[in-house]
Short mmCIF file of C-alpha atoms in Angstrom, two decimals:
data_model
loop_
_atom_site.label_atom_id
_atom_site.label_comp_id
_atom_site.label_asym_id
_atom_site.label_seq_id
_atom_site.Cartn_x
_atom_site.Cartn_y
_atom_site.Cartn_z
CA MET A 1 77.58 39.17 -38.70
CA LEU A 2 76.85 41.70 -35.55
CA ARG A 3 75.37 45.40 -36.60
CA LEU A 4 75.07 48.05 -34.47
CA ARG A 5 72.49 50.44 -35.11
CA GLY A 6 72.01 54.27 -34.63
CA PRO A 7 68.97 55.53 -32.75
CA ARG A 8 65.36 55.41 -34.78
CA PRO A 9 65.03 58.09 -36.61
CA GLY A 10 62.07 60.70 -35.56
CA LEU A 11 62.67 59.79 -32.02
CA GLN A 12 63.96 62.34 -29.19
CA ARG A 13 66.70 62.28 -26.32
CA ASP A 14 65.65 63.51 -23.22
CA GLY A 15 67.38 65.82 -21.33
CA PHE A 16 69.23 69.69 -22.40
CA THR A 17 72.10 70.48 -24.37
CA ILE A 18 75.37 72.61 -22.93
CA ILE A 19 74.06 75.71 -24.04
CA GLU A 20 70.57 74.84 -23.14
CA LEU A 21 71.23 74.53 -19.23
CA MET A 22 73.56 78.37 -19.91
CA LEU A 23 71.10 79.19 -21.12
CA ALA A 24 69.10 79.32 -17.80
CA MET A 25 71.12 79.71 -15.37
CA VAL A 26 72.35 82.56 -17.78
CA VAL A 27 68.56 83.47 -17.49
CA THR A 28 67.80 82.16 -13.49
CA GLY A 29 71.17 84.55 -12.33
CA ILE A 30 69.15 87.59 -14.24
CA ILE A 31 66.39 86.96 -12.51
CA GLY A 32 67.12 86.53 -9.97
CA ALA A 33 69.94 89.77 -9.84
CA ALA A 34 66.87 91.89 -10.01
CA LEU A 35 64.77 89.78 -7.24
CA VAL A 36 67.16 90.85 -4.94
CA ARG A 37 67.90 94.47 -6.17
CA THR A 38 63.87 94.63 -5.52
CA MET A 39 63.98 93.53 -2.00
CA ILE A 40 67.20 95.49 -0.68
CA SER A 41 65.40 98.68 -2.17
CA SER A 42 62.56 97.60 -0.12
CA ASN A 43 63.99 97.30 2.17
CA ARG A 44 65.96 100.49 2.44
CA PHE A 45 62.10 101.70 1.41
CA ILE A 46 60.78 100.28 4.56
CA ASP A 47 63.53 101.78 7.37
CA ARG A 48 63.64 105.26 5.52
CA VAL A 49 59.99 105.28 5.99
CA GLU A 50 60.47 103.87 9.96
CA SER A 51 63.69 105.97 9.68
CA GLY A 52 60.69 108.75 8.58
CA ARG A 53 58.49 107.99 11.72
CA GLU A 54 60.72 108.04 14.39
CA ALA A 55 61.66 111.52 12.88
CA ARG A 56 57.97 113.41 12.57
CA GLY A 57 57.40 111.56 16.43
CA ALA A 58 60.83 112.91 17.94
CA ALA A 59 59.37 116.97 16.24
CA ARG A 60 55.69 116.91 17.14
CA ALA A 61 56.25 115.36 20.95
CA GLY A 62 58.52 117.92 21.92
CA MET A 63 56.30 120.43 19.74
CA ASN A 64 52.68 119.46 21.57
CA LEU A 65 53.33 119.98 24.47
CA ALA A 66 54.90 122.34 24.54
CA ALA A 67 52.55 124.27 22.77
CA THR A 68 49.67 123.39 24.93
CA GLU A 69 52.22 125.52 27.94
CA LEU A 70 52.62 128.20 25.41
CA ARG A 71 49.95 129.52 24.75
CA MET A 72 48.44 129.52 28.44
CA VAL A 73 51.14 132.56 28.29
CA SER A 74 49.82 135.48 28.89
CA ALA A 75 52.17 139.37 27.13
CA GLY A 76 53.32 140.61 29.12
CA THR A 77 54.14 139.13 31.74
CA GLY A 78 54.38 135.28 30.84
CA ILE A 79 57.92 135.77 30.70
CA GLU A 80 61.07 135.62 33.02
CA ALA A 81 64.08 134.32 30.60
CA ALA A 82 64.81 133.51 26.99
CA THR A 83 67.48 133.08 24.61
CA ALA A 84 67.36 130.89 21.03
CA THR A 85 67.19 127.92 22.83
CA SER A 86 64.78 128.62 26.05
CA LEU A 87 62.09 129.93 27.31
CA THR A 88 62.03 129.92 31.37
CA ILE A 89 57.73 130.80 31.32
CA ARG A 90 55.17 131.29 34.12
CA VAL A 91 52.46 128.66 33.65
CA PRO A 92 49.23 128.99 34.77
CA PHE A 93 47.37 126.02 34.91
CA ARG A 94 44.21 127.37 37.47
CA ILE A 95 41.43 130.32 37.37
CA GLY A 96 39.61 131.45 39.70
CA VAL A 97 38.56 134.85 41.19
CA ALA A 98 39.16 136.54 44.10
CA CYS A 99 37.26 137.02 46.58
CA ALA A 100 39.25 139.01 49.54
CA SER A 101 42.61 139.73 50.83
CA THR A 102 44.46 140.99 54.02
CA ILE A 103 47.88 143.40 52.41
CA GLY A 104 51.58 143.53 54.29
CA ILE A 105 53.69 140.90 54.26
CA PRO A 106 52.51 137.97 54.86
CA GLY A 107 48.87 138.61 53.24
CA LEU A 108 46.06 137.10 52.28
CA LEU A 109 44.20 135.77 49.16
CA VAL A 110 41.34 133.86 49.01
CA ALA A 111 40.31 132.80 45.27
CA SER A 112 37.21 130.74 44.17
CA MET A 113 39.16 128.54 41.52
CA LEU A 114 37.11 126.94 39.03
CA PRO A 115 36.11 122.98 38.52
CA ALA A 116 39.84 122.16 36.88
CA ASP A 117 41.03 118.10 36.47
CA THR A 118 42.78 117.06 38.79
CA THR A 119 45.61 115.42 36.89
CA ILE A 120 45.92 119.20 35.72
CA ALA A 121 45.06 121.64 38.84
CA THR A 122 47.30 119.22 41.54
CA THR A 123 49.29 122.12 42.62
CA SER A 124 52.01 118.26 43.13
CA LEU A 125 53.13 119.44 39.87
CA GLY A 126 54.67 122.88 40.71
CA TYR A 127 53.04 125.50 41.68
CA ASN A 128 55.07 128.67 42.14
CA GLY A 129 53.10 131.80 43.07
CA PHE A 130 49.71 133.08 42.08
CA ALA A 131 48.29 136.12 39.70
CA ALA A 132 45.69 138.60 40.09
CA LEU A 133 44.70 140.37 36.60
CA GLN A 134 45.23 144.75 36.22
CA SER A 135 43.16 146.54 34.80
CA THR A 136 46.67 147.16 31.74
CA GLY A 137 44.55 143.84 30.55
CA GLU A 138 48.25 142.21 31.89
CA TYR A 139 48.78 139.36 35.16
CA SER A 140 50.34 140.41 38.03
CA TYR A 141 53.10 137.75 39.28
CA ALA A 142 53.07 137.06 43.28
CA ASN A 143 55.54 133.79 44.10
CA SER A 144 54.76 131.80 47.30
CA VAL A 145 56.74 129.66 48.93
CA LEU A 146 53.10 127.49 50.31
CA ASP A 147 51.28 125.61 48.41
CA PRO A 148 47.15 126.56 48.63
CA VAL A 149 44.78 125.35 51.54
CA ASN A 150 40.94 124.95 51.79
CA GLY A 151 39.70 128.90 52.39
CA THR A 152 36.56 129.05 54.44
CA THR A 153 33.92 129.21 51.86
CA THR A 154 31.31 132.62 53.38
CA LEU A 155 34.11 134.90 52.53
CA CYS A 156 33.23 133.93 48.85
CA THR A 157 29.19 134.07 49.58
CA GLY A 158 29.50 137.01 52.09
CA ALA A 159 29.44 140.67 51.89
CA PRO A 160 31.23 142.90 50.20
CA ALA A 161 32.12 139.16 47.55
CA ASN A 162 29.02 137.88 47.39
CA LEU A 163 29.91 135.83 44.55
CA SER A 164 28.39 132.16 44.04
CA ILE A 165 30.59 128.95 44.13
CA VAL A 166 29.81 127.18 41.02
CA PRO A 167 29.29 123.64 41.74
CA GLY A 168 32.98 121.42 42.04
CA SER A 169 34.41 124.60 42.07
CA SER A 170 37.47 124.98 45.40
CA VAL A 171 37.69 128.28 47.65
CA MET A 172 41.59 128.42 47.94
CA ALA A 173 43.72 130.39 50.32
CA MET A 174 46.37 132.15 49.80
CA THR A 175 49.40 132.14 52.45
CA ALA A 176 52.34 133.96 53.51
CA VAL A 177 52.36 135.71 49.87
CA SER A 178 53.30 139.49 48.92
CA LEU A 179 50.27 141.16 48.34
CA PRO A 180 51.24 144.62 48.17
CA THR A 181 48.00 146.16 47.85
CA ALA A 182 44.60 144.60 47.50
CA VAL A 183 42.69 142.13 45.22
CA THR A 184 39.04 143.60 44.39
CA PRO A 185 35.88 140.39 44.74
CA GLY A 186 36.45 139.69 41.73
CA THR A 187 39.46 140.02 40.04
CA PRO A 188 39.99 136.73 37.66
CA VAL A 189 43.19 134.51 40.17
CA VAL A 190 45.76 131.74 38.52
CA PHE A 191 47.94 129.57 39.74
CA TRP A 192 51.20 129.17 37.71
CA ARG A 193 53.93 127.23 37.69
CA ARG A 194 57.22 128.30 36.59
CA VAL A 195 59.31 126.13 33.39
CA ARG A 196 61.70 126.48 31.22
CA TYR A 197 61.63 124.36 27.62
CA GLU A 198 64.86 124.28 26.72
CA ILE A 199 67.04 122.37 23.49
CA ALA A 200 70.64 120.91 25.17
CA PRO A 201 72.16 117.48 25.13
CA SER A 202 71.19 114.20 25.21
CA THR A 203 71.09 111.36 28.65
CA VAL A 204 67.98 109.19 26.64
CA LEU A 205 70.66 109.16 23.77
CA PRO A 206 74.19 110.93 24.38
CA GLY A 207 75.80 112.45 21.30
CA ARG A 208 71.80 113.76 20.19
CA THR A 209 70.24 116.71 21.00
CA ALA A 210 66.83 116.89 23.03
CA LEU A 211 64.02 119.41 23.66
CA TRP A 212 63.70 119.17 27.82
CA ARG A 213 60.75 120.52 30.49
CA ARG A 214 62.29 121.87 33.42
CA GLN A 215 60.34 122.30 36.31
CA LEU A 216 61.94 125.47 38.76
CA ASN A 217 61.33 126.69 42.58
CA ASN A 218 61.41 130.51 42.94
CA LEU A 219 64.58 130.63 43.48
CA ASN A 220 64.85 129.09 40.02
CA ALA A 221 66.54 125.97 41.07
CA VAL A 222 65.17 122.84 39.14
CA THR A 223 62.71 120.49 40.70
CA GLN A 224 63.22 118.15 38.19
CA SER A 225 63.81 117.42 34.46
CA ASP A 226 61.89 115.76 31.91
CA GLU A 227 63.40 115.22 28.18
CA ILE A 228 60.22 114.83 26.18
CA ALA A 229 61.89 114.61 22.98
CA SER A 230 64.90 113.26 21.47
CA PRO A 231 66.87 112.91 18.94
CA LEU A 232 66.87 117.36 17.48
CA ASP A 233 68.98 118.49 15.29
CA SER A 234 70.47 120.87 16.90
CA ALA A 235 69.44 123.22 14.21
CA SER A 236 66.77 123.69 16.77
CA ARG A 237 65.91 126.44 18.05
CA PHE A 238 63.11 129.07 19.43
CA GLY A 239 61.81 132.51 16.57
CA PHE A 240 60.05 135.82 18.61
CA PHE A 241 57.51 137.88 17.44
CA ILE A 242 58.26 141.35 18.94
CA ASN A 243 56.13 143.43 19.68
CA ASN A 244 53.04 143.43 16.21
CA THR A 245 55.84 142.25 13.91
CA ARG A 246 54.91 139.66 11.97
CA THR A 247 58.28 137.81 10.49
CA VAL A 248 59.81 136.36 13.42
CA SER A 249 63.03 137.31 14.94
CA ASP A 250 66.00 135.08 15.41
CA THR A 251 67.72 137.65 18.59
CA VAL A 252 65.98 137.93 22.05
CA PRO A 253 64.11 141.59 22.45
CA THR A 254 66.33 143.64 25.16
CA ALA A 255 62.84 144.09 26.61
CA LEU A 256 60.53 140.81 27.41
CA ALA A 257 58.22 142.15 27.40
CA ASN A 258 58.08 142.65 23.47
CA ILE A 259 57.68 139.28 23.32
CA ARG A 260 54.07 138.48 21.54
CA GLY A 261 54.76 134.99 20.41
CA VAL A 262 57.34 132.03 19.54
CA GLU A 263 57.33 130.34 16.39
CA LEU A 264 58.77 126.47 17.52
CA ARG A 265 61.49 125.37 14.84
CA PHE A 266 62.24 121.57 15.77
CA THR A 267 64.36 119.03 13.49
CA GLY A 268 63.69 115.76 14.60
CA GLN A 269 66.12 112.69 13.73
CA SER A 270 65.61 109.25 13.89
CA VAL A 271 67.14 107.12 16.29
CA ARG A 272 69.23 104.50 13.10
CA THR A 273 70.76 106.01 9.63
CA VAL A 274 69.17 104.93 6.31
CA ARG A 275 70.82 101.45 4.61
CA GLY A 276 72.43 102.80 1.93
CA THR A 277 72.78 106.37 3.59
CA ALA A 278 75.05 108.51 6.91
CA ARG A 279 72.98 110.46 8.71
CA ALA A 280 69.32 109.78 10.17
CA GLU A 281 65.76 110.71 8.08
CA GLN A 282 64.92 114.34 9.17
CA PHE A 283 61.45 115.81 9.27
CA ARG A 284 61.52 119.85 9.83
CA VAL A 285 58.16 121.11 11.97
CA LEU A 286 57.59 124.61 12.66
CA THR A 287 54.53 127.10 14.17
CA SER A 288 53.87 129.38 15.57
CA ILE A 289 52.24 130.73 19.15
CA PHE A 290 50.80 133.92 20.08
CA PHE A 291 50.83 134.99 23.98
CA LEU A 292 47.23 135.60 25.73
CA ASN A 293 46.64 139.15 27.23
CA ARG A 294 48.44 140.79 25.44
CA PRO A 295 48.01 145.17 25.51
CA ASP A 296 48.83 145.98 21.97
#
């Protein structure tokens, strides 16, 4: 008669029990969920960092270019129009000294202009006229419909100017201008261009706000318009320092000649919204710029 024998004592079976499998699945699920949450958090963090970089880039790009030109503006006569979202300024871009002048209409001014980088000094970027320094310390601006042309060197080296031409400089003549009084030889002279910085709707990103740089002619018509920074928060503004007041004003003074400086308040935004949020990342920059040749 045959007998069925059970497992020998001391021997273990291969494999897992149902309980062990369930425990392993639970542990694996917990670890997997933790890893997924970590990956999601990491991706959101990276997305926020990238969005923050976009916002900083938009704010700083606009501030850097605007600040570069605003630092060259002369107090008293350098601002033609201003609002909380728009500044029309006269930007000097080349400096020299007067050699000779002829008063009247049309008048003539010849000046020896100091060496300058051709990418900056070229009139193709805009030229609206010249300005001569007055005894008050302010510049008197004159509009010009014609670009400067090469002038006669002897008008600078001969009497009464008797100037030494700096190597690399050029003698330029401003013709067909209104010159009511003669400009004394040796008087500082600058070329200037009319520029408007404006916070206005973006065309690159419809529905968003941008900082624009607009080139204007002598009739205040826009000849070139560039969207230099976007997107910005719609609350971005210009502030104003009036006379010797240290605090910035949100209100434009009645007399623009009293503006001694401006404050740039730009809040850049990211193009995309950050994952997990309903808004764009923001970065605010604020800088104060005071004008040159202050009379006080």
